[in-house]
Amino acid sequence: ADRLSRRLGPRALLWGGALGMAAGAGVVMAAPGPLWSLSGFFLMGWLGALTLIEVSATLSALHGPDRARAIGEANVLASLCTVLAPLCVGGAVAAGLGWRVGVGFVPAALVGIIAGFWRTPLPRAAPA
């Protein structure tokens, strides 16, 4: 993640990772079989990990001495999402829509995140 951030820049890694996660969710939702589903989940996990690393690095760069608080608040939100994700999938199943529709909440949530934070200025990548 560090090398990619320096090469592509934090903005590209952050938003590219998030959009890649949403694309992985799209693959899962449209998957005709298990190999495609697993590929979509792999894409979501890999790009999600890169995004997670970049979020922490960006918050550290933006908030300097207050970075512990900013990262703590981000982790609270991430923990909330880990509770909401299975509830979305379970709710979709309970409504008779199937578990794949529950995965569709990933791209839907990303639209809201982009709307709220797209114009937020990000720091440049840290030097090597």
Tab-separated table of C-alpha atoms in Angstrom:
chain	number	residue	atom	x	y	z
A	1	ALA	CA	0.000	0.000	0.000
A	2	ASP	CA	2.861	2.368	0.797
A	3	ARG	CA	4.487	1.894	-2.609
A	4	LEU	CA	1.184	2.219	-4.421
A	5	SER	CA	0.313	5.359	-2.478
A	6	ARG	CA	3.620	6.971	-3.404
A	7	ARG	CA	3.274	5.923	-7.022
A	8	LEU	CA	-0.424	6.660	-7.611
A	9	GLY	CA	-1.096	9.156	-4.843
A	10	PRO	CA	-3.393	8.819	-1.843
A	11	ARG	CA	-6.475	10.049	-3.710
A	12	ALA	CA	-6.162	7.423	-6.445
A	13	LEU	CA	-5.478	4.635	-3.959
A	14	LEU	CA	-8.283	5.648	-1.610
A	15	TRP	CA	-11.012	6.146	-4.200
A	16	GLY	CA	-9.693	3.471	-6.554
A	17	GLY	CA	-9.748	0.937	-3.730
A	18	ALA	CA	-13.260	1.944	-2.724
A	19	LEU	CA	-14.539	1.784	-6.303
A	20	GLY	CA	-12.787	-1.566	-6.742
A	21	MET	CA	-14.579	-2.885	-3.669
A	22	ALA	CA	-17.874	-1.792	-5.188
A	23	ALA	CA	-16.916	-3.459	-8.476
A	24	GLY	CA	-16.151	-6.655	-6.553
A	25	ALA	CA	-19.605	-6.460	-4.994
A	26	GLY	CA	-21.043	-6.108	-8.492
A	27	VAL	CA	-19.157	-9.246	-9.571
A	28	VAL	CA	-20.563	-11.127	-6.567
A	29	MET	CA	-24.093	-9.957	-7.288
A	30	ALA	CA	-23.916	-11.014	-10.950
A	31	ALA	CA	-21.810	-14.156	-10.442
A	32	PRO	CA	-23.089	-17.163	-12.365
A	33	GLY	CA	-21.151	-19.590	-10.172
A	34	PRO	CA	-18.900	-20.016	-7.159
A	35	LEU	CA	-15.639	-19.175	-8.958
A	36	TRP	CA	-16.981	-15.758	-9.926
A	37	SER	CA	-18.371	-15.193	-6.433
A	38	LEU	CA	-15.029	-16.033	-4.855
A	39	SER	CA	-13.248	-13.781	-7.347
A	40	GLY	CA	-15.538	-10.898	-6.427
A	41	PHE	CA	-14.991	-11.470	-2.714
A	42	PHE	CA	-11.217	-11.655	-3.270
A	43	LEU	CA	-11.339	-8.334	-5.125
A	44	MET	CA	-13.393	-6.769	-2.324
A	45	GLY	CA	-10.992	-8.051	0.341
A	46	TRP	CA	-7.784	-7.077	-1.450
A	47	LEU	CA	-8.896	-3.587	-2.411
A	48	GLY	CA	-10.658	-3.139	0.910
A	49	ALA	CA	-7.392	-3.821	2.728
A	50	LEU	CA	-5.580	-1.256	0.571
A	51	THR	CA	-8.339	1.250	1.249
A	52	LEU	CA	-8.189	0.589	4.984
A	53	ILE	CA	-4.434	1.180	5.050
A	54	GLU	CA	-4.767	4.376	3.023
A	55	VAL	CA	-7.558	5.705	5.238
A	56	SER	CA	-5.331	5.357	8.308
A	57	ALA	CA	-2.344	6.938	6.549
A	58	THR	CA	-4.460	9.813	5.244
A	59	LEU	CA	-6.051	10.464	8.630
A	60	SER	CA	-2.578	10.480	10.196
A	61	ALA	CA	-1.343	13.000	7.637
A	62	LEU	CA	-4.430	15.208	7.938
A	63	HIS	CA	-4.731	15.262	11.723
A	64	GLY	CA	-1.097	15.174	12.871
A	65	PRO	CA	-0.996	15.148	16.681
A	66	ASP	CA	-4.747	14.386	16.855
A	67	ARG	CA	-4.423	11.354	14.579
A	68	ALA	CA	-5.204	8.876	17.367
A	69	ARG	CA	-8.629	10.427	17.851
A	70	ALA	CA	-9.332	10.544	14.096
A	71	ILE	CA	-8.269	6.923	13.588
A	72	GLY	CA	-10.282	5.894	16.660
A	73	GLU	CA	-13.391	7.572	15.255
A	74	ALA	CA	-12.818	5.896	11.896
A	75	ASN	CA	-12.526	2.536	13.654
A	76	VAL	CA	-15.821	3.150	15.471
A	77	LEU	CA	-17.509	3.747	12.115
A	78	ALA	CA	-15.813	0.664	10.637
A	79	SER	CA	-17.041	-1.410	13.594
A	80	LEU	CA	-20.557	-0.131	13.023
A	81	CYS	CA	-20.305	-1.209	9.397
A	82	THR	CA	-19.221	-4.710	10.452
A	83	VAL	CA	-22.476	-4.967	12.380
A	84	LEU	CA	-24.624	-3.447	9.635
A	85	ALA	CA	-23.235	-5.564	6.778
A	86	PRO	CA	-24.573	-8.919	7.984
A	87	LEU	CA	-27.834	-7.246	8.993
A	88	CYS	CA	-28.221	-5.971	5.414
A	89	VAL	CA	-27.528	-9.418	3.989
A	90	GLY	CA	-29.845	-11.073	6.519
A	91	GLY	CA	-32.543	-8.488	5.881
A	92	ALA	CA	-32.351	-9.092	2.136
A	93	VAL	CA	-32.636	-12.841	2.706
A	94	ALA	CA	-35.549	-12.401	5.133
A	95	ALA	CA	-37.313	-10.207	2.577
A	96	GLY	CA	-36.957	-13.002	0.022
A	97	LEU	CA	-34.492	-11.064	-2.136
A	98	GLY	CA	-31.501	-13.371	-1.619
A	99	TRP	CA	-28.102	-12.755	-0.079
A	100	ARG	CA	-26.627	-11.237	-3.248
A	101	VAL	CA	-28.912	-8.224	-2.934
A	102	GLY	CA	-27.517	-7.644	0.551
A	103	VAL	CA	-24.027	-7.350	-0.952
A	104	GLY	CA	-25.455	-4.596	-3.149
A	105	PHE	CA	-25.423	-2.287	-0.154
A	106	VAL	CA	-21.648	-1.878	-0.655
A	107	PRO	CA	-21.975	0.125	-3.891
A	108	ALA	CA	-24.988	1.979	-2.468
A	109	ALA	CA	-23.022	3.036	0.614
A	110	LEU	CA	-20.114	4.105	-1.570
A	111	VAL	CA	-22.360	6.509	-3.472
A	112	GLY	CA	-23.176	8.242	-0.167
A	113	ILE	CA	-19.530	8.329	0.868
A	114	ILE	CA	-18.456	9.800	-2.461
A	115	ALA	CA	-21.183	12.439	-2.256
A	116	GLY	CA	-19.993	13.489	1.188
A	117	PHE	CA	-16.224	13.341	0.783
A	118	TRP	CA	-15.246	13.514	-2.909
A	119	ARG	CA	-14.030	17.114	-2.697
A	120	THR	CA	-12.159	16.665	0.580
A	121	PRO	CA	-8.545	17.654	-0.065
A	122	LEU	CA	-6.067	14.899	0.636
A	123	PRO	CA	-2.389	15.259	1.497
A	124	ARG	CA	0.303	14.144	-0.892
A	125	ALA	CA	1.901	10.762	-0.398
A	126	ALA	CA	4.660	10.705	2.195
A	127	PRO	CA	8.207	10.524	0.845
A	128	ALA	CA	9.990	7.187	0.901
